[in-house]
Each structure stands twice: as C-alpha cells, then as structure tokens.
PDB file of C-alpha atoms in Angstrom:
ATOM      1  CA  MET A   7     -47.792 -44.208  21.022  1.00  0.00           C
ATOM      2  CA  ALA A   8     -48.809 -47.733  21.808  1.00  0.00           C
ATOM      3  CA  PRO A   9     -51.469 -49.443  19.683  1.00  0.00           C
ATOM      4  CA  SER A  10     -53.913 -49.504  22.632  1.00  0.00           C
ATOM      5  CA  SER A  11     -53.542 -45.725  23.128  1.00  0.00           C
ATOM      6  CA  ALA A  12     -54.326 -45.035  19.463  1.00  0.00           C
ATOM      7  CA  GLY A  13     -57.523 -47.113  19.701  1.00  0.00           C
ATOM      8  CA  PHE A  14     -58.508 -45.282  22.876  1.00  0.00           C
ATOM      9  CA  VAL A  15     -57.989 -41.858  21.249  1.00  0.00           C
ATOM     10  CA  THR A  16     -59.928 -42.937  18.166  1.00  0.00           C
ATOM     11  CA  ALA A  17     -62.844 -44.138  20.325  1.00  0.00           C
ATOM     12  CA  LEU A  18     -62.898 -40.867  22.303  1.00  0.00           C
ATOM     13  CA  THR A  19     -62.768 -38.779  19.102  1.00  0.00           C
ATOM     14  CA  THR A  20     -65.613 -40.788  17.540  1.00  0.00           C
ATOM     15  CA  ALA A  21     -67.720 -40.426  20.695  1.00  0.00           C
ATOM     16  CA  ALA A  22     -67.058 -36.669  20.814  1.00  0.00           C
ATOM     17  CA  LEU A  23     -68.017 -36.207  17.147  1.00  0.00           C
ATOM     18  CA  ALA A  24     -71.189 -38.237  17.606  1.00  0.00           C
ATOM     19  CA  THR A  25     -72.153 -36.130  20.643  1.00  0.00           C
ATOM     20  CA  VAL A  26     -71.504 -32.853  18.814  1.00  0.00           C
ATOM     21  CA  GLY A  27     -73.515 -34.097  15.820  1.00  0.00           C
ATOM     22  CA  LEU A  28     -76.432 -35.118  18.044  1.00  0.00           C
ATOM     23  CA  LEU A  29     -76.413 -31.779  19.882  1.00  0.00           C
ATOM     24  CA  GLY A  30     -76.243 -29.903  16.569  1.00  0.00           C
ATOM     25  CA  TYR A  31     -79.212 -31.845  15.212  1.00  0.00           C
ATOM     26  CA  GLN A  32     -81.261 -31.194  18.379  1.00  0.00           C
ATOM     27  CA  ALA A  33     -80.447 -27.483  18.207  1.00  0.00           C
ATOM     28  CA  SER A  34     -81.468 -27.253  14.540  1.00  0.00           C
ATOM     29  CA  THR A  35     -84.868 -28.816  15.226  1.00  0.00           C
ATOM     30  CA  THR A  36     -85.693 -26.264  17.955  1.00  0.00           C
ATOM     31  CA  VAL A  37     -84.824 -23.136  15.920  1.00  0.00           C
ATOM     32  CA  PRO A  38     -87.952 -21.421  14.535  1.00  0.00           C
ATOM     33  CA  ALA A  39     -88.377 -21.866  10.780  1.00  0.00           C
ATOM     34  CA  LYS A  40     -87.760 -18.175  10.049  1.00  0.00           C
ATOM     35  CA  ASN A  41     -84.271 -18.430  11.576  1.00  0.00           C
ATOM     36  CA  ARG A  42     -83.162 -21.663   9.947  1.00  0.00           C
ATOM     37  CA  THR A  43     -80.448 -21.518   7.328  1.00  0.00           C
ATOM     38  CA  ASP A  44     -80.475 -25.178   6.330  1.00  0.00           C
ATOM     39  CA  SER A  45     -83.325 -24.836   3.858  1.00  0.00           C
ATOM     40  CA  ALA A  46     -84.157 -22.629   0.921  1.00  0.00           C
ATOM     41  CA  PRO A  47     -85.882 -19.381   1.853  1.00  0.00           C
ATOM     42  CA  ALA A  48     -89.639 -19.502   1.618  1.00  0.00           C
ATOM     43  CA  ALA A  49     -91.236 -17.647  -1.253  1.00  0.00           C
ATOM     44  CA  VAL A  50     -92.801 -14.406  -0.163  1.00  0.00           C
ATOM     45  CA  THR A  51     -96.412 -14.226  -1.218  1.00  0.00           C
ATOM     46  CA  SER A  52     -99.186 -12.046   0.042  1.00  0.00           C
ATOM     47  CA  LYS A  53    -102.644 -13.249   0.964  1.00  0.00           C
ATOM     48  CA  VAL A  54    -101.369 -16.576   2.340  1.00  0.00           C
ATOM     49  CA  PRO A  55    -102.644 -17.612   5.787  1.00  0.00           C
ATOM     50  CA  GLN A  56     -99.247 -18.608   7.202  1.00  0.00           C
ATOM     51  CA  HIS A  57     -99.805 -17.233  10.696  1.00  0.00           C
ATOM     52  CA  ARG A  58    -102.275 -19.907  11.781  1.00  0.00           C
ATOM     53  CA  LYS A  59    -102.416 -23.662  11.442  1.00  0.00           C
ATOM     54  CA  ASP A  60    -106.163 -23.507  10.753  1.00  0.00           C
ATOM     55  CA  PRO A  61    -106.987 -20.733   8.267  1.00  0.00           C
ATOM     56  CA  THR A  62    -110.655 -20.860   9.290  1.00  0.00           C
ATOM     57  CA  ALA A  63    -109.849 -20.218  12.965  1.00  0.00           C
ATOM     58  CA  LEU A  64    -110.870 -16.804  14.280  1.00  0.00           C
ATOM     59  CA  PRO A  65    -107.779 -14.531  14.277  1.00  0.00           C
ATOM     60  CA  ALA A  66    -106.292 -13.760  17.682  1.00  0.00           C
ATOM     61  CA  GLY A  67    -106.637 -10.145  18.743  1.00  0.00           C
ATOM     62  CA  SER A  68    -109.795  -9.578  16.701  1.00  0.00           C
ATOM     63  CA  GLY A  69    -111.843  -8.176  19.566  1.00  0.00           C
ATOM     64  CA  THR A  70    -114.620  -9.579  21.702  1.00  0.00           C
ATOM     65  CA  GLY A  71    -118.395  -9.802  21.538  1.00  0.00           C
ATOM     66  CA  ALA A  72    -120.650  -9.837  18.494  1.00  0.00           C
ATOM     67  CA  ARG A  73    -118.765  -8.561  15.432  1.00  0.00           C
ATOM     68  CA  VAL A  74    -117.743  -9.112  11.828  1.00  0.00           C
ATOM     69  CA  VAL A  75    -114.034  -9.913  11.428  1.00  0.00           C
ATOM     70  CA  TYR A  76    -112.394  -9.347   8.037  1.00  0.00           C
ATOM     71  CA  SER A  77    -108.841 -10.582   7.375  1.00  0.00           C
ATOM     72  CA  LEU A  78    -107.028  -8.694   4.618  1.00  0.00           C
ATOM     73  CA  ASP A  79    -104.311 -11.357   4.323  1.00  0.00           C
ATOM     74  CA  ASP A  80    -106.665 -14.335   4.248  1.00  0.00           C
ATOM     75  CA  ASP A  81    -109.545 -12.784   2.246  1.00  0.00           C
ATOM     76  CA  ARG A  82    -111.854 -14.324   4.845  1.00  0.00           C
ATOM     77  CA  VAL A  83    -114.760 -13.104   6.970  1.00  0.00           C
ATOM     78  CA  TRP A  84    -116.024 -14.415  10.307  1.00  0.00           C
ATOM     79  CA  LEU A  85    -119.455 -13.614  11.720  1.00  0.00           C
ATOM     80  CA  VAL A  86    -118.986 -13.768  15.484  1.00  0.00           C
ATOM     81  CA  GLY A  87    -121.981 -13.909  17.796  1.00  0.00           C
ATOM     82  CA  PRO A  88    -122.303 -13.449  21.551  1.00  0.00           C
ATOM     83  CA  GLY A  89    -119.694 -15.264  23.622  1.00  0.00           C
ATOM     84  CA  ASP A  90    -117.194 -15.085  20.720  1.00  0.00           C
ATOM     85  CA  ALA A  91    -118.938 -17.986  18.964  1.00  0.00           C
ATOM     86  CA  VAL A  92    -118.224 -18.057  15.226  1.00  0.00           C
ATOM     87  CA  THR A  93    -121.571 -18.521  13.507  1.00  0.00           C
ATOM     88  CA  ARG A  94    -120.168 -18.514   9.960  1.00  0.00           C
ATOM     89  CA  THR A  95    -116.861 -18.048   8.127  1.00  0.00           C
ATOM     90  CA  PHE A  96    -116.296 -17.704   4.394  1.00  0.00           C
ATOM     91  CA  LYS A  97    -113.858 -16.582   1.714  1.00  0.00           C
ATOM     92  CA  VAL A  98    -114.362 -13.261  -0.063  1.00  0.00           C
ATOM     93  CA  THR A  99    -112.947 -11.534  -3.140  1.00  0.00           C
ATOM     94  CA  PRO A 100    -111.878  -7.949  -2.382  1.00  0.00           C
ATOM     95  CA  GLY A 101    -111.903  -4.998  -4.777  1.00  0.00           C
ATOM     96  CA  ASN A 102    -108.767  -2.939  -5.386  1.00  0.00           C
ATOM     97  CA  VAL A 103    -109.191  -0.636  -2.351  1.00  0.00           C
ATOM     98  CA  ASP A 104    -108.611  -2.149   1.104  1.00  0.00           C
ATOM     99  CA  PRO A 105    -109.660  -0.606   4.404  1.00  0.00           C
ATOM    100  CA  ALA A 106    -106.942   0.085   6.955  1.00  0.00           C
ATOM    101  CA  PRO A 107    -106.808  -2.409   9.839  1.00  0.00           C
ATOM    102  CA  GLY A 108    -108.958  -1.192  12.711  1.00  0.00           C
ATOM    103  CA  VAL A 109    -112.420  -1.199  14.240  1.00  0.00           C
ATOM    104  CA  TYR A 110    -115.361   0.189  12.266  1.00  0.00           C
ATOM    105  CA  ALA A 111    -119.143   0.241  12.495  1.00  0.00           C
ATOM    106  CA  VAL A 112    -121.628  -0.564   9.748  1.00  0.00           C
ATOM    107  CA  SER A 113    -122.622   2.871   8.472  1.00  0.00           C
ATOM    108  CA  SER A 114    -125.112   2.104   5.696  1.00  0.00           C
ATOM    109  CA  ARG A 115    -126.817  -0.741   3.857  1.00  0.00           C
ATOM    110  CA  SER A 116    -128.408  -1.095   0.423  1.00  0.00           C
ATOM    111  CA  ASN A 117    -130.540  -4.014  -0.698  1.00  0.00           C
ATOM    112  CA  LEU A 118    -129.819  -3.786  -4.456  1.00  0.00           C
ATOM    113  CA  ILE A 119    -127.544  -1.382  -6.375  1.00  0.00           C
ATOM    114  CA  THR A 120    -125.020  -1.344  -9.198  1.00  0.00           C
ATOM    115  CA  GLY A 121    -121.429  -1.564  -7.937  1.00  0.00           C
ATOM    116  CA  THR A 122    -118.708   0.870  -9.021  1.00  0.00           C
ATOM    117  CA  ASP A 123    -117.500  -1.876 -11.361  1.00  0.00           C
ATOM    118  CA  GLY A 124    -120.865  -1.918 -13.153  1.00  0.00           C
ATOM    119  CA  ILE A 125    -122.045  -5.249 -11.750  1.00  0.00           C
ATOM    120  CA  PRO A 126    -125.448  -5.442 -10.004  1.00  0.00           C
ATOM    121  CA  VAL A 127    -124.922  -6.291  -6.323  1.00  0.00           C
ATOM    122  CA  GLU A 128    -127.234  -7.049  -3.437  1.00  0.00           C
ATOM    123  CA  HIS A 129    -127.075  -6.903   0.338  1.00  0.00           C
ATOM    124  CA  VAL A 130    -124.450  -4.163   0.480  1.00  0.00           C
ATOM    125  CA  VAL A 131    -123.103  -3.601   3.998  1.00  0.00           C
ATOM    126  CA  ARG A 132    -120.798  -0.529   4.090  1.00  0.00           C
ATOM    127  CA  PHE A 133    -118.432   0.126   6.969  1.00  0.00           C
ATOM    128  CA  ALA A 134    -115.590   2.391   5.788  1.00  0.00           C
ATOM    129  CA  SER A 135    -114.294   4.724   3.103  1.00  0.00           C
ATOM    130  CA  ASP A 136    -110.736   5.492   2.061  1.00  0.00           C
ATOM    131  CA  VAL A 137    -109.149   8.948   1.894  1.00  0.00           C
ATOM    132  CA  ASP A 138    -110.551   9.519  -1.616  1.00  0.00           C
ATOM    133  CA  GLY A 139    -114.088   8.686  -0.520  1.00  0.00           C
ATOM    134  CA  VAL A 140    -114.356   5.183  -2.017  1.00  0.00           C
ATOM    135  CA  ALA A 141    -117.011   3.309  -0.037  1.00  0.00           C
ATOM    136  CA  ILE A 142    -115.828  -0.020   1.361  1.00  0.00           C
ATOM    137  CA  GLY A 143    -118.245  -2.789   2.199  1.00  0.00           C
ATOM    138  CA  PHE A 144    -119.430  -6.320   1.666  1.00  0.00           C
ATOM    139  CA  SER A 145    -121.740  -7.264  -1.214  1.00  0.00           C
ATOM    140  CA  ALA A 146    -122.836 -10.177  -3.374  1.00  0.00           C
ATOM    141  CA  ALA A 147    -122.943  -9.993  -7.148  1.00  0.00           C
ATOM    142  CA  VAL A 148    -126.471 -10.856  -8.219  1.00  0.00           C
ATOM    143  CA  ARG A 149    -125.308 -13.241 -10.952  1.00  0.00           C
ATOM    144  CA  ASP A 150    -122.688 -14.953  -8.733  1.00  0.00           C
ATOM    145  CA  ALA A 151    -123.145 -18.417  -7.325  1.00  0.00           C
ATOM    146  CA  ALA A 152    -119.971 -18.488  -5.197  1.00  0.00           C
ATOM    147  CA  PRO A 153    -116.744 -16.506  -4.760  1.00  0.00           C
ATOM    148  CA  GLY A 154    -113.380 -17.783  -5.891  1.00  0.00           C
ATOM    149  CA  PRO A 155    -112.331 -19.446  -9.128  1.00  0.00           C
ATOM    150  CA  ASP A 156    -115.885 -20.494 -10.053  1.00  0.00           C
ATOM    151  CA  ALA A 157    -117.361 -17.037  -9.458  1.00  0.00           C
ATOM    152  CA  THR A 158    -117.877 -14.241 -11.912  1.00  0.00           C
ATOM    153  CA  PRO A 159    -114.718 -12.165 -11.431  1.00  0.00           C
ATOM    154  CA  LEU A 160    -114.865  -8.483 -10.649  1.00  0.00           C
ATOM    155  CA  ALA A 161    -115.179  -6.537 -13.880  1.00  0.00           C
ATOM    156  CA  ASP A 162    -111.992  -5.146 -15.385  1.00  0.00           C
ATOM    157  CA  THR A 163    -112.258  -1.689 -13.906  1.00  0.00           C
ATOM    158  CA  GLY A 164    -109.022  -0.246 -15.281  1.00  0.00           C
ATOM    159  CA  THR A 165    -108.592   2.890 -13.205  1.00  0.00           C
ATOM    160  CA  VAL A 166    -111.920   2.645 -11.352  1.00  0.00           C
ATOM    161  CA  ARG A 167    -111.282   2.188  -7.646  1.00  0.00           C
ATOM    162  CA  THR A 168    -113.583  -0.386  -6.064  1.00  0.00           C
ATOM    163  CA  GLY A 169    -114.100  -1.017  -2.369  1.00  0.00           C
ATOM    164  CA  GLY A 170    -116.545  -3.874  -2.813  1.00  0.00           C
ATOM    165  CA  ILE A 171    -115.658  -7.060  -0.923  1.00  0.00           C
ATOM    166  CA  ARG A 172    -117.564  -9.750  -2.811  1.00  0.00           C
ATOM    167  CA  GLU A 173    -119.280 -12.665  -1.136  1.00  0.00           C
ATOM    168  CA  SER A 174    -121.343 -15.519  -2.522  1.00  0.00           C
ATOM    169  CA  ARG A 175    -125.066 -14.841  -2.489  1.00  0.00           C
ATOM    170  CA  ALA A 176    -125.591 -17.256   0.424  1.00  0.00           C
ATOM    171  CA  ASP A 177    -122.814 -15.577   2.425  1.00  0.00           C
ATOM    172  CA  GLY A 178    -124.227 -12.170   1.451  1.00  0.00           C
ATOM    173  CA  ASP A 179    -127.615 -13.220   2.857  1.00  0.00           C
ATOM    174  CA  ALA A 180    -125.938 -14.239   6.122  1.00  0.00           C
ATOM    175  CA  MET A 181    -124.025 -10.927   6.312  1.00  0.00           C
ATOM    176  CA  TRP A 182    -127.191  -8.949   5.555  1.00  0.00           C
ATOM    177  CA  THR A 183    -129.047 -10.640   8.408  1.00  0.00           C
ATOM    178  CA  PHE A 184    -126.097 -10.366  10.817  1.00  0.00           C
ATOM    179  CA  ALA A 185    -124.624  -6.882  10.255  1.00  0.00           C
ATOM    180  CA  MET A 186    -127.179  -4.186  11.008  1.00  0.00           C
ATOM    181  CA  ILE A 187    -126.375  -0.439  11.169  1.00  0.00           C
ATOM    182  CA  GLY A 188    -123.887   0.111  13.993  1.00  0.00           C
ATOM    183  CA  ALA A 189    -122.607  -3.482  14.044  1.00  0.00           C
ATOM    184  CA  GLN A 190    -118.878  -3.713  14.749  1.00  0.00           C
ATOM    185  CA  VAL A 191    -116.519  -4.655  11.906  1.00  0.00           C
ATOM    186  CA  VAL A 192    -112.925  -5.501  12.856  1.00  0.00           C
ATOM    187  CA  VAL A 193    -110.360  -5.461  10.033  1.00  0.00           C
ATOM    188  CA  VAL A 194    -107.145  -7.369  10.698  1.00  0.00           C
ATOM    189  CA  HIS A 195    -104.128  -8.327   8.609  1.00  0.00           C
TER     190      HIS A 195
END
C-alpha cells in the first residue's frame, strides 16, 4: 500500500469511529432512565414521589370535581374545589393500616375523640375501613403543632392497628371545613 492510501484509510476509520461514537451518545441520552445500563441502579424506596417532577402537583387520574385526594406513596393530601382547583395541599403521617386505592365518601366525623393509639385527636374525618373493621380517616393530634419530624409521632402501638392519617392542627381544621359527610375521597398510589 502506498503511504497516501494508508493515510486515507486512517482518516476514513477515524471518521467512522467518531460517527459511531456520536450516534451511540445520542442514543444513550434518549433512552428512558429505567432502561439505561450505564449507571448504577436506583435504590428502591417506598413513599418517594418519583412519578412527578413537582411532588405538590395534583396526581393525574385522581378524578374530577370537588374532592379530597390522598396519595399513599407521597403521604400527601390535596383539597380540590370546583373546577379542579387545588385549595390546599399538605403532608400527612399515616397509621399502620392503609386504605386500598379507590374512590370513597366521607362516612362519619367526630370533633374530639381518643385515637386507637391513645392520643387525643380532633376533627376526625372517616372515609373507609379495612377488612378487619379498622376505621380509616384523617385527624389531627390535639398536642401536635405540625406533622413530620417536628410533630409528636404516633404512639408505639405494638400490635394495635391504626387507620388514623395524621395532619397538623391547621390542616385538620381545613379538612374539617372542607370534607363534609358524603364528600368524595380519592385514594391513589
């Protein structure tokens, strides 16, 4: 082979490799994250709002009209008024019994009672019960200021099954005003 032919072949090979590399890079950036193999697998954790960019955004497929939307995965509630306008959204702390996803109606309300965990609660809004008859509903612990790390945690109930979904007192007031008997409650993952 002549020296000019070797240079020509080298140039063509380099151009071909660069093109293949570019096409490979473009293809890897268009593959959804769940199908990529170039990174370490994501840790699997529950209760992480990975399905939406904005965890406070109303979940898709959560119905229409005035309703309460409760996300099991996000531990979040939305109060949705007429025209699908979110009037309030807030984090909650669930008990150890979750309702099945579906559409429910508020079945009863209690202004002030003692929860199954022994903690006084107010503004109880019940909407479901599980197969063993555990009532499931929203409530605010009377001595709580806010849910989450700063809140009084649910009592250590051992084997007691609790369906209380705890809200801050301010959020409990909003739920109490919003969710009358018969109001729709939509539970989503």
